[in-house]
């Protein structure tokens, strides 16, 4: 193999689950002699053996799971995803007698150093990887440290860790289809941080959905923060050819965009249609109520916590695919105006 073999490769070659491979190499009972021999043979042929650092960690229990977040604290404070995600995690950890350790870091250097410190001091038994980045260096670092992890989303580099994923393109496609059916042609997207996989994936899914339906896609870069959403909205609506609809990469940016649009004299949704993403609870209480794409961060948290606990306890955990994200239509969208707001 051109890359380092993983427990998943052994399981696939032997025709068993990763959990059975882990049971064999941890000396656990309940595996038939034939299956055990098949697993050992597959591991020998691939040249795979358990990571000694990972095995040594299993003998020490911190009863804590870690979440290291590389974001500006002000962005985290305004983003409803993380509080809901953490509440989902905590609902599982409370029953398991464990706690979560949260670290917010300002840059990648501090982030990687935090993971090394957590592993060296046995502060946590495993970690959650959120906000996956392109060629994410955390994947190989955690593998080398022998620190169990689960990733929220599928990395674009080889990974030994279980994945918690959701088809978000389904919801974005439904948003664009609805806007095109209403008659919108020039549709803008205020994108998330392009260093993050989910930011660029949402951007690309939007562009594909618009162009495939004969619309005109306009993309403006932002960073998921309300301030960036406000600035992008002001630039779009002040341009010579403003869009009639804006799709924001998350709800906080959309909420900021609604405020800017109204300050500029746009009536929502008569003059401008706006949608968000991530389905935050606050989105339904705005005026008009914000159309959005559901995400249920608490469900992400529960699934990630269960998967990570299984990985820590058995040495293996399967990937989890959550139900596809669905479009939630509300009052912030309508057919485009027949007369430009500036002339009316």
PDB file of C-alpha atoms in Angstrom, residues 69-332:
ATOM      1  CA  UNK A  69     -11.677  25.004  18.951  1.00  0.00           C
ATOM      2  CA  UNK A  70      -9.592  27.311  16.761  1.00  0.00           C
ATOM      3  CA  UNK A  71     -11.853  30.325  16.400  1.00  0.00           C
ATOM      4  CA  UNK A  72     -12.137  33.872  17.610  1.00  0.00           C
ATOM      5  CA  UNK A  73     -13.988  33.672  20.958  1.00  0.00           C
ATOM      6  CA  UNK A  74     -16.410  36.361  19.749  1.00  0.00           C
ATOM      7  CA  UNK A  75     -17.428  34.161  16.799  1.00  0.00           C
ATOM      8  CA  UNK A  76     -18.041  31.193  19.090  1.00  0.00           C
ATOM      9  CA  UNK A  77     -20.124  33.401  21.364  1.00  0.00           C
ATOM     10  CA  UNK A  78     -22.411  34.388  18.507  1.00  0.00           C
ATOM     11  CA  UNK A  79     -22.602  30.968  16.822  1.00  0.00           C
ATOM     12  CA  UNK A  80     -25.415  28.821  18.255  1.00  0.00           C
ATOM     13  CA  UNK A  81     -23.873  25.637  16.808  1.00  0.00           C
ATOM     14  CA  UNK A  82     -21.309  25.101  19.562  1.00  0.00           C
ATOM     15  CA  UNK A  83     -23.583  25.508  22.625  1.00  0.00           C
ATOM     16  CA  UNK A  84     -26.089  23.082  21.077  1.00  0.00           C
ATOM     17  CA  UNK A  85     -23.336  20.644  20.056  1.00  0.00           C
ATOM     18  CA  UNK A  86     -21.863  20.717  23.568  1.00  0.00           C
ATOM     19  CA  UNK A  87     -25.284  20.144  25.128  1.00  0.00           C
ATOM     20  CA  UNK A  88     -25.667  17.038  22.952  1.00  0.00           C
ATOM     21  CA  UNK A  89     -22.251  15.772  24.021  1.00  0.00           C
ATOM     22  CA  UNK A  90     -22.934  16.439  27.694  1.00  0.00           C
ATOM     23  CA  UNK A  91     -26.261  14.579  27.581  1.00  0.00           C
ATOM     24  CA  UNK A  92     -24.319  11.421  26.685  1.00  0.00           C
ATOM     25  CA  UNK A  93     -21.311  12.010  28.925  1.00  0.00           C
ATOM     26  CA  UNK A  94     -23.471  12.606  31.993  1.00  0.00           C
ATOM     27  CA  UNK A  95     -24.819   9.052  31.798  1.00  0.00           C
ATOM     28  CA  UNK A  96     -21.305   7.706  31.154  1.00  0.00           C
ATOM     29  CA  UNK A  97     -19.784   9.464  34.173  1.00  0.00           C
ATOM     30  CA  UNK A  98     -17.455  11.606  32.034  1.00  0.00           C
ATOM     31  CA  UNK A  99     -16.938  15.318  31.437  1.00  0.00           C
ATOM     32  CA  UNK A 100     -15.804  17.481  28.542  1.00  0.00           C
ATOM     33  CA  UNK A 101     -12.706  19.698  28.555  1.00  0.00           C
ATOM     34  CA  UNK A 102     -13.037  22.757  26.262  1.00  0.00           C
ATOM     35  CA  UNK A 103     -10.088  24.812  24.984  1.00  0.00           C
ATOM     36  CA  UNK A 104     -10.458  27.831  22.682  1.00  0.00           C
ATOM     37  CA  UNK A 105      -7.193  28.716  20.927  1.00  0.00           C
ATOM     38  CA  UNK A 106      -6.185  31.688  18.740  1.00  0.00           C
ATOM     39  CA  UNK A 107      -3.987  30.014  16.129  1.00  0.00           C
ATOM     40  CA  UNK A 108      -2.910  26.667  14.695  1.00  0.00           C
ATOM     41  CA  UNK A 109       0.396  26.583  16.576  1.00  0.00           C
ATOM     42  CA  UNK A 110      -1.384  26.873  19.918  1.00  0.00           C
ATOM     43  CA  UNK A 111      -3.985  24.369  18.747  1.00  0.00           C
ATOM     44  CA  UNK A 112      -1.469  21.630  17.925  1.00  0.00           C
ATOM     45  CA  UNK A 113       0.446  22.342  21.135  1.00  0.00           C
ATOM     46  CA  UNK A 114      -2.788  21.904  23.105  1.00  0.00           C
ATOM     47  CA  UNK A 115      -3.366  18.454  21.622  1.00  0.00           C
ATOM     48  CA  UNK A 116       0.194  17.432  22.484  1.00  0.00           C
ATOM     49  CA  UNK A 117      -0.258  18.661  26.039  1.00  0.00           C
ATOM     50  CA  UNK A 118      -3.582  16.873  26.487  1.00  0.00           C
ATOM     51  CA  UNK A 119      -2.013  13.609  25.306  1.00  0.00           C
ATOM     52  CA  UNK A 120       1.231  13.978  27.248  1.00  0.00           C
ATOM     53  CA  UNK A 121      -0.556  14.720  30.507  1.00  0.00           C
ATOM     54  CA  UNK A 122      -3.332  12.148  29.905  1.00  0.00           C
ATOM     55  CA  UNK A 123      -5.874  14.903  30.454  1.00  0.00           C
ATOM     56  CA  UNK A 124      -8.469  13.356  28.134  1.00  0.00           C
ATOM     57  CA  UNK A 125      -9.285   9.902  26.788  1.00  0.00           C
ATOM     58  CA  UNK A 126     -10.221  11.189  23.330  1.00  0.00           C
ATOM     59  CA  UNK A 127     -11.135  14.328  21.391  1.00  0.00           C
ATOM     60  CA  UNK A 128     -13.732  15.718  18.976  1.00  0.00           C
ATOM     61  CA  UNK A 129     -12.401  17.227  15.750  1.00  0.00           C
ATOM     62  CA  UNK A 130     -14.643  20.036  14.471  1.00  0.00           C
ATOM     63  CA  UNK A 131     -14.174  22.647  11.739  1.00  0.00           C
ATOM     64  CA  UNK A 132     -12.124  20.307   9.561  1.00  0.00           C
ATOM     65  CA  UNK A 133      -9.647  22.149   7.348  1.00  0.00           C
ATOM     66  CA  UNK A 134      -8.103  21.351   3.994  1.00  0.00           C
ATOM     67  CA  UNK A 135      -5.181  18.907   4.459  1.00  0.00           C
ATOM     68  CA  UNK A 136      -5.927  19.077   8.179  1.00  0.00           C
ATOM     69  CA  UNK A 137      -2.688  18.528  10.152  1.00  0.00           C
ATOM     70  CA  UNK A 138      -4.591  17.365  13.241  1.00  0.00           C
ATOM     71  CA  UNK A 139      -5.408  14.005  11.644  1.00  0.00           C
ATOM     72  CA  UNK A 140      -1.813  12.755  11.440  1.00  0.00           C
ATOM     73  CA  UNK A 141      -0.865  14.448  14.717  1.00  0.00           C
ATOM     74  CA  UNK A 142      -3.553  12.677  16.745  1.00  0.00           C
ATOM     75  CA  UNK A 143      -2.832   9.379  15.023  1.00  0.00           C
ATOM     76  CA  UNK A 144       0.826   9.712  15.973  1.00  0.00           C
ATOM     77  CA  UNK A 145      -0.063  10.679  19.543  1.00  0.00           C
ATOM     78  CA  UNK A 146      -2.324   7.641  19.834  1.00  0.00           C
ATOM     79  CA  UNK A 147      -5.182   9.894  20.957  1.00  0.00           C
ATOM     80  CA  UNK A 148      -8.617   8.554  19.909  1.00  0.00           C
ATOM     81  CA  UNK A 149     -10.771  11.004  17.971  1.00  0.00           C
ATOM     82  CA  UNK A 150     -13.918  11.357  15.893  1.00  0.00           C
ATOM     83  CA  UNK A 151     -14.265  13.875  13.070  1.00  0.00           C
ATOM     84  CA  UNK A 152     -17.337  15.986  12.379  1.00  0.00           C
ATOM     85  CA  UNK A 153     -17.376  15.672   8.615  1.00  0.00           C
ATOM     86  CA  UNK A 154     -15.202  13.631   6.274  1.00  0.00           C
ATOM     87  CA  UNK A 155     -11.558  14.762   6.005  1.00  0.00           C
ATOM     88  CA  UNK A 156      -9.901  15.243   2.610  1.00  0.00           C
ATOM     89  CA  UNK A 157      -6.822  13.317   3.794  1.00  0.00           C
ATOM     90  CA  UNK A 158      -6.459   9.658   4.874  1.00  0.00           C
ATOM     91  CA  UNK A 159      -7.804   9.186   8.393  1.00  0.00           C
ATOM     92  CA  UNK A 160      -8.050   6.278  10.821  1.00  0.00           C
ATOM     93  CA  UNK A 161     -10.788   7.977  12.837  1.00  0.00           C
ATOM     94  CA  UNK A 162     -14.556   7.367  12.664  1.00  0.00           C
ATOM     95  CA  UNK A 163     -16.610  10.026  10.871  1.00  0.00           C
ATOM     96  CA  UNK A 164     -19.883  11.678  11.861  1.00  0.00           C
ATOM     97  CA  UNK A 165     -21.376  13.124   8.695  1.00  0.00           C
ATOM     98  CA  UNK A 166     -24.542  14.625   7.215  1.00  0.00           C
ATOM     99  CA  UNK A 167     -25.523  15.270   3.593  1.00  0.00           C
ATOM    100  CA  UNK A 168     -25.830  19.069   3.594  1.00  0.00           C
ATOM    101  CA  UNK A 169     -26.014  19.380  -0.168  1.00  0.00           C
ATOM    102  CA  UNK A 170     -29.567  18.040  -0.076  1.00  0.00           C
ATOM    103  CA  UNK A 171     -30.769  21.065   1.903  1.00  0.00           C
ATOM    104  CA  UNK A 172     -28.786  23.592  -0.134  1.00  0.00           C
ATOM    105  CA  UNK A 173     -30.165  22.129  -3.342  1.00  0.00           C
ATOM    106  CA  UNK A 174     -33.706  22.483  -1.983  1.00  0.00           C
ATOM    107  CA  UNK A 175     -33.082  26.133  -1.056  1.00  0.00           C
ATOM    108  CA  UNK A 176     -31.881  26.999  -4.544  1.00  0.00           C
ATOM    109  CA  UNK A 177     -34.685  25.026  -6.197  1.00  0.00           C
ATOM    110  CA  UNK A 178     -37.276  26.954  -4.178  1.00  0.00           C
ATOM    111  CA  UNK A 179     -35.693  30.328  -4.994  1.00  0.00           C
ATOM    112  CA  UNK A 180     -35.508  29.511  -8.709  1.00  0.00           C
ATOM    113  CA  UNK A 181     -39.140  28.322  -8.684  1.00  0.00           C
ATOM    114  CA  UNK A 182     -40.104  31.678  -7.146  1.00  0.00           C
ATOM    115  CA  UNK A 183     -38.385  33.424 -10.039  1.00  0.00           C
ATOM    116  CA  UNK A 184     -35.008  34.491  -8.628  1.00  0.00           C
ATOM    117  CA  UNK A 185     -32.174  34.497 -11.162  1.00  0.00           C
ATOM    118  CA  UNK A 186     -29.289  36.418  -9.586  1.00  0.00           C
ATOM    119  CA  UNK A 187     -28.717  34.640  -6.264  1.00  0.00           C
ATOM    120  CA  UNK A 188     -25.822  35.420  -3.921  1.00  0.00           C
ATOM    121  CA  UNK A 189     -24.066  33.273  -1.348  1.00  0.00           C
ATOM    122  CA  UNK A 190     -22.220  34.753   1.619  1.00  0.00           C
ATOM    123  CA  UNK A 191     -19.772  31.915   2.213  1.00  0.00           C
ATOM    124  CA  UNK A 192     -18.110  30.684   5.384  1.00  0.00           C
ATOM    125  CA  UNK A 193     -14.406  30.497   6.163  1.00  0.00           C
ATOM    126  CA  UNK A 194     -12.729  29.037   3.053  1.00  0.00           C
ATOM    127  CA  UNK A 195     -10.063  27.378   5.215  1.00  0.00           C
ATOM    128  CA  UNK A 196     -12.756  25.047   6.530  1.00  0.00           C
ATOM    129  CA  UNK A 197     -14.026  22.103   4.506  1.00  0.00           C
ATOM    130  CA  UNK A 198     -17.667  22.737   5.315  1.00  0.00           C
ATOM    131  CA  UNK A 199     -17.288  26.380   4.257  1.00  0.00           C
ATOM    132  CA  UNK A 200     -15.963  25.532   0.806  1.00  0.00           C
ATOM    133  CA  UNK A 201     -18.276  22.538   0.406  1.00  0.00           C
ATOM    134  CA  UNK A 202     -21.358  24.656   1.072  1.00  0.00           C
ATOM    135  CA  UNK A 203     -20.038  27.284  -1.345  1.00  0.00           C
ATOM    136  CA  UNK A 204     -19.421  24.732  -4.105  1.00  0.00           C
ATOM    137  CA  UNK A 205     -22.770  23.000  -3.535  1.00  0.00           C
ATOM    138  CA  UNK A 206     -24.544  26.352  -3.794  1.00  0.00           C
ATOM    139  CA  UNK A 207     -22.766  27.346  -7.012  1.00  0.00           C
ATOM    140  CA  UNK A 208     -23.510  23.981  -8.606  1.00  0.00           C
ATOM    141  CA  UNK A 209     -27.186  24.117  -7.590  1.00  0.00           C
ATOM    142  CA  UNK A 210     -27.644  27.618  -9.053  1.00  0.00           C
ATOM    143  CA  UNK A 211     -25.784  27.131 -12.338  1.00  0.00           C
ATOM    144  CA  UNK A 212     -27.391  23.736 -12.983  1.00  0.00           C
ATOM    145  CA  UNK A 213     -30.788  25.480 -12.819  1.00  0.00           C
ATOM    146  CA  UNK A 214     -29.841  28.285 -15.158  1.00  0.00           C
ATOM    147  CA  UNK A 215     -29.365  30.929 -12.466  1.00  0.00           C
ATOM    148  CA  UNK A 216     -26.528  33.372 -11.861  1.00  0.00           C
ATOM    149  CA  UNK A 217     -24.459  32.561  -8.778  1.00  0.00           C
ATOM    150  CA  UNK A 218     -22.658  35.375  -6.944  1.00  0.00           C
ATOM    151  CA  UNK A 219     -20.279  34.322  -4.144  1.00  0.00           C
ATOM    152  CA  UNK A 220     -18.853  36.621  -1.473  1.00  0.00           C
ATOM    153  CA  UNK A 221     -16.212  35.340   0.982  1.00  0.00           C
ATOM    154  CA  UNK A 222     -16.828  35.714   4.728  1.00  0.00           C
ATOM    155  CA  UNK A 223     -15.903  33.860   7.925  1.00  0.00           C
ATOM    156  CA  UNK A 224     -19.176  32.753   9.575  1.00  0.00           C
ATOM    157  CA  UNK A 225     -19.217  35.821  11.860  1.00  0.00           C
ATOM    158  CA  UNK A 226     -22.192  38.231  12.005  1.00  0.00           C
ATOM    159  CA  UNK A 227     -19.865  41.169  11.314  1.00  0.00           C
ATOM    160  CA  UNK A 228     -18.595  39.582   8.104  1.00  0.00           C
ATOM    161  CA  UNK A 229     -22.168  38.750   7.113  1.00  0.00           C
ATOM    162  CA  UNK A 230     -23.192  42.379   7.630  1.00  0.00           C
ATOM    163  CA  UNK A 231     -20.289  43.718   5.576  1.00  0.00           C
ATOM    164  CA  UNK A 232     -20.952  41.259   2.739  1.00  0.00           C
ATOM    165  CA  UNK A 233     -24.646  42.185   2.666  1.00  0.00           C
ATOM    166  CA  UNK A 234     -23.853  45.897   2.493  1.00  0.00           C
ATOM    167  CA  UNK A 235     -21.452  45.314  -0.403  1.00  0.00           C
ATOM    168  CA  UNK A 236     -23.953  43.159  -2.315  1.00  0.00           C
ATOM    169  CA  UNK A 237     -26.900  45.513  -1.919  1.00  0.00           C
ATOM    170  CA  UNK A 238     -24.803  48.585  -2.738  1.00  0.00           C
ATOM    171  CA  UNK A 239     -23.550  47.121  -6.011  1.00  0.00           C
ATOM    172  CA  UNK A 240     -24.843  48.194  -9.431  1.00  0.00           C
ATOM    173  CA  UNK A 241     -26.576  44.861  -9.980  1.00  0.00           C
ATOM    174  CA  UNK A 242     -27.657  43.569  -6.548  1.00  0.00           C
ATOM    175  CA  UNK A 243     -29.043  40.047  -6.128  1.00  0.00           C
ATOM    176  CA  UNK A 244     -32.713  39.455  -5.380  1.00  0.00           C
ATOM    177  CA  UNK A 245     -31.886  36.641  -2.940  1.00  0.00           C
ATOM    178  CA  UNK A 246     -28.982  35.915  -0.578  1.00  0.00           C
ATOM    179  CA  UNK A 247     -28.159  32.496   0.853  1.00  0.00           C
ATOM    180  CA  UNK A 248     -25.918  32.768   3.925  1.00  0.00           C
ATOM    181  CA  UNK A 249     -23.610  29.974   5.100  1.00  0.00           C
ATOM    182  CA  UNK A 250     -25.003  30.130   8.636  1.00  0.00           C
ATOM    183  CA  UNK A 251     -27.839  31.740  10.560  1.00  0.00           C
ATOM    184  CA  UNK A 252     -25.825  34.390  12.492  1.00  0.00           C
ATOM    185  CA  UNK A 253     -24.589  35.906   9.209  1.00  0.00           C
ATOM    186  CA  UNK A 254     -28.120  35.762   7.808  1.00  0.00           C
ATOM    187  CA  UNK A 255     -29.549  37.543  10.853  1.00  0.00           C
ATOM    188  CA  UNK A 256     -26.936  40.293  10.516  1.00  0.00           C
ATOM    189  CA  UNK A 257     -27.725  40.490   6.802  1.00  0.00           C
ATOM    190  CA  UNK A 258     -31.428  40.966   7.509  1.00  0.00           C
ATOM    191  CA  UNK A 259     -30.639  43.928   9.759  1.00  0.00           C
ATOM    192  CA  UNK A 260     -28.390  45.569   7.144  1.00  0.00           C
ATOM    193  CA  UNK A 261     -30.963  45.035   4.396  1.00  0.00           C
ATOM    194  CA  UNK A 262     -33.652  46.750   6.447  1.00  0.00           C
ATOM    195  CA  UNK A 263     -31.289  49.612   7.313  1.00  0.00           C
ATOM    196  CA  UNK A 264     -30.745  50.098   3.567  1.00  0.00           C
ATOM    197  CA  UNK A 265     -34.494  50.333   3.014  1.00  0.00           C
ATOM    198  CA  UNK A 266     -35.132  46.810   1.724  1.00  0.00           C
ATOM    199  CA  UNK A 267     -38.452  45.285   2.716  1.00  0.00           C
ATOM    200  CA  UNK A 268     -38.141  41.580   3.549  1.00  0.00           C
ATOM    201  CA  UNK A 269     -39.136  39.484   1.723  1.00  0.00           C
ATOM    202  CA  UNK A 270     -40.796  41.807  -0.848  1.00  0.00           C
ATOM    203  CA  UNK A 271     -37.535  43.417  -2.008  1.00  0.00           C
ATOM    204  CA  UNK A 272     -35.061  40.733  -0.967  1.00  0.00           C
ATOM    205  CA  UNK A 273     -35.222  37.058   0.008  1.00  0.00           C
ATOM    206  CA  UNK A 274     -32.778  35.782   2.643  1.00  0.00           C
ATOM    207  CA  UNK A 275     -32.014  32.268   3.901  1.00  0.00           C
ATOM    208  CA  UNK A 276     -29.587  30.960   6.483  1.00  0.00           C
ATOM    209  CA  UNK A 277     -28.133  27.573   7.335  1.00  0.00           C
ATOM    210  CA  UNK A 278     -27.816  25.390  10.453  1.00  0.00           C
ATOM    211  CA  UNK A 279     -31.418  25.791  11.648  1.00  0.00           C
ATOM    212  CA  UNK A 280     -30.757  27.728  14.860  1.00  0.00           C
ATOM    213  CA  UNK A 281     -33.621  27.973  17.331  1.00  0.00           C
ATOM    214  CA  UNK A 282     -33.593  31.778  17.213  1.00  0.00           C
ATOM    215  CA  UNK A 283     -34.230  31.811  13.461  1.00  0.00           C
ATOM    216  CA  UNK A 284     -37.931  31.056  13.883  1.00  0.00           C
ATOM    217  CA  UNK A 285     -38.536  34.063  16.165  1.00  0.00           C
ATOM    218  CA  UNK A 286     -37.301  36.769  13.782  1.00  0.00           C
ATOM    219  CA  UNK A 287     -39.546  38.984  11.671  1.00  0.00           C
ATOM    220  CA  UNK A 288     -39.947  37.700   9.113  1.00  0.00           C
ATOM    221  CA  UNK A 289     -39.027  34.194  10.330  1.00  0.00           C
ATOM    222  CA  UNK A 290     -35.758  33.101   8.725  1.00  0.00           C
ATOM    223  CA  UNK A 291     -35.833  30.296   6.151  1.00  0.00           C
ATOM    224  CA  UNK A 292     -32.885  28.015   6.831  1.00  0.00           C
ATOM    225  CA  UNK A 293     -31.373  24.546   6.414  1.00  0.00           C
ATOM    226  CA  UNK A 294     -31.833  22.310   9.459  1.00  0.00           C
ATOM    227  CA  UNK A 295     -28.761  20.794  11.071  1.00  0.00           C
ATOM    228  CA  UNK A 296     -29.556  19.876  14.722  1.00  0.00           C
ATOM    229  CA  UNK A 297     -26.122  20.425  16.346  1.00  0.00           C
ATOM    230  CA  UNK A 298     -27.257  18.565  19.470  1.00  0.00           C
ATOM    231  CA  UNK A 299     -27.743  15.453  17.333  1.00  0.00           C
ATOM    232  CA  UNK A 300     -24.181  15.856  16.078  1.00  0.00           C
ATOM    233  CA  UNK A 301     -23.027  16.046  19.697  1.00  0.00           C
ATOM    234  CA  UNK A 302     -24.884  12.938  20.817  1.00  0.00           C
ATOM    235  CA  UNK A 303     -23.674  10.888  17.849  1.00  0.00           C
ATOM    236  CA  UNK A 304     -20.082  12.080  18.241  1.00  0.00           C
ATOM    237  CA  UNK A 305     -20.032  11.349  21.975  1.00  0.00           C
ATOM    238  CA  UNK A 306     -21.421   7.836  21.555  1.00  0.00           C
ATOM    239  CA  UNK A 307     -18.968   7.097  18.748  1.00  0.00           C
ATOM    240  CA  UNK A 308     -15.952   8.382  20.672  1.00  0.00           C
ATOM    241  CA  UNK A 309     -16.881   6.446  23.811  1.00  0.00           C
ATOM    242  CA  UNK A 310     -17.216   3.260  21.749  1.00  0.00           C
ATOM    243  CA  UNK A 311     -13.837   3.916  20.133  1.00  0.00           C
ATOM    244  CA  UNK A 312     -12.196   4.411  23.522  1.00  0.00           C
ATOM    245  CA  UNK A 313     -13.797   1.339  25.079  1.00  0.00           C
ATOM    246  CA  UNK A 314     -13.406  -1.146  22.194  1.00  0.00           C
ATOM    247  CA  UNK A 315     -10.700   0.331  19.966  1.00  0.00           C
ATOM    248  CA  UNK A 316     -13.043   0.752  16.988  1.00  0.00           C
ATOM    249  CA  UNK A 317     -16.215   2.588  16.016  1.00  0.00           C
ATOM    250  CA  UNK A 318     -18.114   2.702  12.746  1.00  0.00           C
ATOM    251  CA  UNK A 319     -18.847   5.861  10.773  1.00  0.00           C
ATOM    252  CA  UNK A 320     -22.234   7.484  11.409  1.00  0.00           C
ATOM    253  CA  UNK A 321     -24.330   9.169   8.720  1.00  0.00           C
ATOM    254  CA  UNK A 322     -26.978  11.480  10.170  1.00  0.00           C
ATOM    255  CA  UNK A 323     -30.249  12.157   8.305  1.00  0.00           C
ATOM    256  CA  UNK A 324     -29.809  14.526   5.368  1.00  0.00           C
ATOM    257  CA  UNK A 325     -30.183  18.244   6.114  1.00  0.00           C
ATOM    258  CA  UNK A 326     -33.623  19.531   5.119  1.00  0.00           C
ATOM    259  CA  UNK A 327     -34.723  22.964   3.922  1.00  0.00           C
ATOM    260  CA  UNK A 328     -37.026  24.786   6.367  1.00  0.00           C
ATOM    261  CA  UNK A 329     -39.063  27.333   4.341  1.00  0.00           C
ATOM    262  CA  UNK A 330     -40.269  30.383   6.252  1.00  0.00           C
ATOM    263  CA  UNK A 331     -41.401  33.954   5.659  1.00  0.00           C
ATOM    264  CA  UNK A 332     -38.039  35.451   4.676  1.00  0.00           C
TER     265      UNK A 332
END
